[in-house]
mmCIF file of C-alpha atoms in Angstrom:
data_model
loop_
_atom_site.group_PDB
_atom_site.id
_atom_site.type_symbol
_atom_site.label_atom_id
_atom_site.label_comp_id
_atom_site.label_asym_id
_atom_site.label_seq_id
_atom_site.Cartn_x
_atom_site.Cartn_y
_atom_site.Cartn_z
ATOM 1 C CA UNK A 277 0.000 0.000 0.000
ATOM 2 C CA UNK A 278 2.523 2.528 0.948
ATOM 3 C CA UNK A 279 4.442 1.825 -2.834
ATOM 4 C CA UNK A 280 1.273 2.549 -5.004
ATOM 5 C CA UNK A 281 1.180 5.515 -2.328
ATOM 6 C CA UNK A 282 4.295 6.635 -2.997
ATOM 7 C CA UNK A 283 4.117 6.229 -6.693
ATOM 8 C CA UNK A 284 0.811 8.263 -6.699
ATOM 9 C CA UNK A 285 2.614 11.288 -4.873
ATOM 10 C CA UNK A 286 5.107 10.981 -7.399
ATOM 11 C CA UNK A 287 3.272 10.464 -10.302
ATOM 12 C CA UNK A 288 0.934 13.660 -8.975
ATOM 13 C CA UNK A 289 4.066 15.730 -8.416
ATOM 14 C CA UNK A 290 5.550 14.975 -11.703
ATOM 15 C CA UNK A 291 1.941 16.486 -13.282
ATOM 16 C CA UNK A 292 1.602 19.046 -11.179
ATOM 17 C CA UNK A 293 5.519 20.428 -12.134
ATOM 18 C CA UNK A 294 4.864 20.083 -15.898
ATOM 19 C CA UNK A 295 1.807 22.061 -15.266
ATOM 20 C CA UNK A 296 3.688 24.473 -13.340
ATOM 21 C CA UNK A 297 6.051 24.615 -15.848
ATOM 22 C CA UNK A 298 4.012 25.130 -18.991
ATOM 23 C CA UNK A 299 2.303 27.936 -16.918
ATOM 24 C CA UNK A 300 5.394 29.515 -16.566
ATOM 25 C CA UNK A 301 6.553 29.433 -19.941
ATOM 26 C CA UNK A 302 2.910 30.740 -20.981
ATOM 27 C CA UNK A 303 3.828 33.397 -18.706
ATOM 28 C CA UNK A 304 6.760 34.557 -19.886
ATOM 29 C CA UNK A 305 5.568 34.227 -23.838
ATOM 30 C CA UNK A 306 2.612 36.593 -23.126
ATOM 31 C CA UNK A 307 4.786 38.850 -21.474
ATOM 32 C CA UNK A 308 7.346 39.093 -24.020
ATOM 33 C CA UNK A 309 4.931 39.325 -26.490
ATOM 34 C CA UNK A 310 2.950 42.803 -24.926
ATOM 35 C CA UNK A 311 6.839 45.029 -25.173
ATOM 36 C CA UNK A 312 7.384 46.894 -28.037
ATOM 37 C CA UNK A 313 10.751 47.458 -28.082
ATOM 38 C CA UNK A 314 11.837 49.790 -30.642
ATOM 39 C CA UNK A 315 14.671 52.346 -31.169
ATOM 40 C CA UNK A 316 14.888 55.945 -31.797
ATOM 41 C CA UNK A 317 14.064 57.615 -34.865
ATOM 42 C CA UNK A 318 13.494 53.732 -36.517
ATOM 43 C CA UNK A 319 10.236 52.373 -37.331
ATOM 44 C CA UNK A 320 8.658 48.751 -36.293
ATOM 45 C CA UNK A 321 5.582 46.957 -37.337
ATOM 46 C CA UNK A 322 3.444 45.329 -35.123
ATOM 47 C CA UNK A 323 0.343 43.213 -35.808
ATOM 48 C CA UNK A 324 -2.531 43.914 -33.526
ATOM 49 C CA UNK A 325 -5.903 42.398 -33.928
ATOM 50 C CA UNK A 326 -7.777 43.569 -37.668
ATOM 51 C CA UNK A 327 -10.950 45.074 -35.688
ATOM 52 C CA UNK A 328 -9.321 48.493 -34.258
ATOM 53 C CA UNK A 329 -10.937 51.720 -34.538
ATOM 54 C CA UNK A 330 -9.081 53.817 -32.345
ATOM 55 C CA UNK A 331 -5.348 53.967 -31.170
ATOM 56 C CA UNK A 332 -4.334 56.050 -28.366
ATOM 57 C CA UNK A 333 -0.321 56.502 -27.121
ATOM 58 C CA UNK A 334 0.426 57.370 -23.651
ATOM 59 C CA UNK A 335 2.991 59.761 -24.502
ATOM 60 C CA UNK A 336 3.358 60.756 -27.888
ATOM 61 C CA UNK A 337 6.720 62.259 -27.408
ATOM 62 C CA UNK A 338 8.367 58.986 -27.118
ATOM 63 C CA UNK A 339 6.546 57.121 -29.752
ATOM 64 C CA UNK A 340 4.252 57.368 -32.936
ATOM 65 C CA UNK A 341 1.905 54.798 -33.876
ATOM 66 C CA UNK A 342 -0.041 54.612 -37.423
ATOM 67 C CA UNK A 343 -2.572 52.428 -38.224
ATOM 68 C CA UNK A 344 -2.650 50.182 -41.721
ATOM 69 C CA UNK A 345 -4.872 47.679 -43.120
ATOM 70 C CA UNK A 346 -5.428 44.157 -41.556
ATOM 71 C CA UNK A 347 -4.163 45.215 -37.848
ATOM 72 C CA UNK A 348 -0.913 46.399 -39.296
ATOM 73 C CA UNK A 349 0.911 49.432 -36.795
ATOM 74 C CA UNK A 350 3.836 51.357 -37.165
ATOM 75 C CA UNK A 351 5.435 52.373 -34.337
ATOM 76 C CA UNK A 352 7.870 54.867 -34.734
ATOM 77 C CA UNK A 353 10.953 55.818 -31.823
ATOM 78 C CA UNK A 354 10.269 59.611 -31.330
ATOM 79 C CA UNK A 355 12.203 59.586 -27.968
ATOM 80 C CA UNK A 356 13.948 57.687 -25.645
ATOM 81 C CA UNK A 357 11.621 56.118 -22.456
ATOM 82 C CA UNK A 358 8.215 53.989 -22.216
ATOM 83 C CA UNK A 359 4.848 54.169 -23.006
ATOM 84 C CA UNK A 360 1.704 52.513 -24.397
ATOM 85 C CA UNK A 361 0.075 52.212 -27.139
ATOM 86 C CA UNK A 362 -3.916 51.217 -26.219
ATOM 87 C CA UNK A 363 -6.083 49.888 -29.124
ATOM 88 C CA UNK A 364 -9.833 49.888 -28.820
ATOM 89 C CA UNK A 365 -12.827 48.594 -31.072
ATOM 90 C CA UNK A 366 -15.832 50.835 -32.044
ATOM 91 C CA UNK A 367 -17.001 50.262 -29.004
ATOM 92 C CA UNK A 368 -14.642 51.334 -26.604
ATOM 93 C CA UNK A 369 -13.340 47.620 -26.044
ATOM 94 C CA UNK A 370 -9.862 47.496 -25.012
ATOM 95 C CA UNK A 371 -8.700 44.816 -27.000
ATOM 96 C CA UNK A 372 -5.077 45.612 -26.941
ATOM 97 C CA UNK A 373 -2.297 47.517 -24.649
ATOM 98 C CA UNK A 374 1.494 47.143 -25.686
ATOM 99 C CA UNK A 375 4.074 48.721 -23.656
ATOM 100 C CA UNK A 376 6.297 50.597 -26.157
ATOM 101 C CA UNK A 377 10.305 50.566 -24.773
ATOM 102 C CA UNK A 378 11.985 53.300 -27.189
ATOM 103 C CA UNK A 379 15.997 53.293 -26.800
ATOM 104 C CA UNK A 380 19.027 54.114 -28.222
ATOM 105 C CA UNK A 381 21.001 52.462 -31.270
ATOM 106 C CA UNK A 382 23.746 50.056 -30.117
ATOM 107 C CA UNK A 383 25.417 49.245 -33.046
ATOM 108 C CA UNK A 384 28.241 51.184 -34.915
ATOM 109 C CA UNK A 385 27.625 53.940 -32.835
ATOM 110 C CA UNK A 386 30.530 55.953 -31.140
ATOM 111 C CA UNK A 387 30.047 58.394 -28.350
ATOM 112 C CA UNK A 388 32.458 61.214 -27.236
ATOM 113 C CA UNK A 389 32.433 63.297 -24.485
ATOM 114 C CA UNK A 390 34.482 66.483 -24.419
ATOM 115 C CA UNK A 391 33.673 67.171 -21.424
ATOM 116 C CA UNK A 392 30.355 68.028 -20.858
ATOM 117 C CA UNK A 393 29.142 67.898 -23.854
ATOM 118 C CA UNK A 394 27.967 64.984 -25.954
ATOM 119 C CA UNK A 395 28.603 63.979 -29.192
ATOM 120 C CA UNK A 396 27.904 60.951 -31.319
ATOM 121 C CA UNK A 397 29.027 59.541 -34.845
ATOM 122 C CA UNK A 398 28.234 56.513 -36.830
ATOM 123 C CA UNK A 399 30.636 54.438 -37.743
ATOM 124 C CA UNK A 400 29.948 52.257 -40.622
ATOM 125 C CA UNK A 401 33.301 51.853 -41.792
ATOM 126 C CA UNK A 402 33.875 56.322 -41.391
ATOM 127 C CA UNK A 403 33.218 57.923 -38.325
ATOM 128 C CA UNK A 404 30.409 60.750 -39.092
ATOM 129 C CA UNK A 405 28.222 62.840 -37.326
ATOM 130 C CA UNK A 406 25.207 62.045 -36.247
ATOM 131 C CA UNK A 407 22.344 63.528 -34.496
ATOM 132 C CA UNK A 408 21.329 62.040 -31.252
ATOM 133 C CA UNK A 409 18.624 63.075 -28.751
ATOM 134 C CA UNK A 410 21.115 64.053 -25.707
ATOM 135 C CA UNK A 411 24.177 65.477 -27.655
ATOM 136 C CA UNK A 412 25.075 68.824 -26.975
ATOM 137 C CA UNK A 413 23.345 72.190 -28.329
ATOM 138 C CA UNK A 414 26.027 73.488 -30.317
ATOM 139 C CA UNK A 415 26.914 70.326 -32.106
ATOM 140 C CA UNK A 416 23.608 69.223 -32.209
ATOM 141 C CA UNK A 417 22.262 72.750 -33.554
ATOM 142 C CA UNK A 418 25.719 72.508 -36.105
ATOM 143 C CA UNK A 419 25.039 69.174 -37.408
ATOM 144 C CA UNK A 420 21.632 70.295 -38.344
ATOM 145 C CA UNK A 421 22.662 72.970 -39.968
ATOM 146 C CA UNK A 422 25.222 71.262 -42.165
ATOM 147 C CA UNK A 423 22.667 68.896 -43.454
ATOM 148 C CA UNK A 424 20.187 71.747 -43.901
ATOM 149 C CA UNK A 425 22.346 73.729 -46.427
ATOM 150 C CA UNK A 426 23.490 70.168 -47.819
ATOM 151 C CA UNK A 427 20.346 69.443 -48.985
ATOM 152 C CA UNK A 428 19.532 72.946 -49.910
ATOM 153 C CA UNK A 429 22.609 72.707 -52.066
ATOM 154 C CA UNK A 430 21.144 69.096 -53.328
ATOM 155 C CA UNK A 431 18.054 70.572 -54.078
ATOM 156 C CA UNK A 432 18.869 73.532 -55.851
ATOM 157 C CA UNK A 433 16.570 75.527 -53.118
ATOM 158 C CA UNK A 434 17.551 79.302 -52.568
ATOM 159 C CA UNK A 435 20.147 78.883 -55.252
ATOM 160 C CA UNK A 436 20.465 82.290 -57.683
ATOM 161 C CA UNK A 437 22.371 82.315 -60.677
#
């Protein structure tokens, strides 16, 4: 009596772990699945259910969302933090909320500090500038300016002759 016993305790342990451990996996799936993580000034599609009428961002300086056929979303890094992105039904129905994670670009990305002040170039095989959300006003406000007159120049724009 005390070995069918024994094998019933194990046998109900050994369930009750796989249980316990496809729970947890389901867990951790579903949570992995509601962050959006997305960088700045990139875009990433997301697939929502098809039946939204309405998306609404928590804070729509750190991200952009736009809505395209069959459930389709673009969210789009605008700065660096967290948000949401809610999507209801024509009724008012939550059926979605997706924490949106905005950060910076790792890759081929160099840093300098003088200081300070920040600035940051991408290197991809040349070091050059690049504007990043943090880097100092006068490089930042330089950079900007350097592209603004190169495309000017590009463009023909403001050019007499």
């Amino acid at each position: 009596m005390s070995t069918s016993s024994s094998r019933r305790t194990r046998a109900a342990l050994v369930v009750s772990s796989l249980v316990f451990g496809l729970l947890s996996v389901s867990a951790v799936s579903a949570g992995t699945e509601e962050t959006v993580a997305v960088n700045v000034d990139q875009a990433k599609l997301i697939k929502l259910p098809q039946n939204i009428a309405t998306l609404v961002v928590g804070n729509p300086l750190i991200a952009d969302v736009t809505m395209q056929p069959g459930g389709m979303v673009v969210v789009t890094g605008k700065g660096y933090g967290a948000t949401n992105v809610i999507a209801m039904d024509r009724k008012g129905t939550v059926i979605a909320d997706r924490l949106i994670q905005v950060e910076g670009p790792m890759d081929k990305v160099v840093t300098v500090y003088r200081g300070i002040n920040r600035e940051s170039y991408s290197c991809a095989p040349h070091c050059e500038r690049r504007i990043t959300l943090g880097d100092s006003d006068t490089y930042f406000k330089s950079t900007i300016e350097q592209a603004g007159k190169l495309n000017q120049q590009a463009t023909g724009v403001g050019i007499t002759r």
